[in-house]
Amino acid sequence: MAMTNQKRNSKGQFQKGNRPWNTGMRWSAGGNSHKTRFKKGHIPKQYKSLGTLREARNGYTYIKVSDEGPRYQRWIPYQKYLWQQHYQRTLPKEMVILFLDGNKKNFAIENLAAVTRAESMYINHMGLHFDNTALSKTGMLIARVMMKIKEKGK
């Protein structure tokens, strides 16, 4: 593979207008590579069907809701899925679901609360999230009051 008529500049780069030595040549992988390629309709052995639950390293449980799109659209948090199914509406993008008792495995609908991301920030920053459901609900109310106070002060 000698580069006979390939002109380079002083930086070692090819000059514009040069044709590569392999222009017009056909390429074939050859060998047995055709045996290891994906075939049409092939389903990988690690494929998970719709409705499959998986636990992430952070302790949250996710459910597969779609086979299309990027991973973050195929798998959603299970608590979000349950909340949406119970209230028959989608959760707005600016809201998140909190576990009122702090247990990431307690998916009872009474234990799930939808709050805005701003309220969640206040709850976490001020330490208003407790292991007691009633105290966590009170913490949510305090966060809402603090946000209103800040809003009125502007």
Phi, psi and omega in degrees: 000070179276137177266086188287306184247041176261111181270137178237154175271184185291343179270000180087008181266149176289145177278153180296145178095347178289142175262133177298153183295336184259018178299130177084353180277144177271151181235138176227136181295325176068181179063214181257020184296332181295337181286336185257004180280155176293137177262155179300133180082003180291133177248121180299152183291340178269008179300136177247133182283165179299142181089358179288136176261142174220149179256128179275168181296333181281001177096351180276151178257137181239151178237141179275123183245350182204155174259351184259155174085182180290165186304320183292345175265338180280325181246128177235158177301136184298324180295325177293316179300312180297318180298315181295322179292320182291316183267000177053041174206159180278148178282125178301152185298331182274009181241154176228164179256129177255146170270115186295327180268001178081357181269114183288356180253358180265098185263017177298138185298332178290341182268355183254135178224135178267125177227158176288162179296326178294316177297320178299321178297315178297316181300314182287319183293320184267002178069039184264014179255125186236170176281349180262129183300315182297319179293323179293321177296320177296319177300323176297317179295319178298318179298318179296319178296316179299322178294319179295319179299315179295320179295320179290331181289344182281000000 
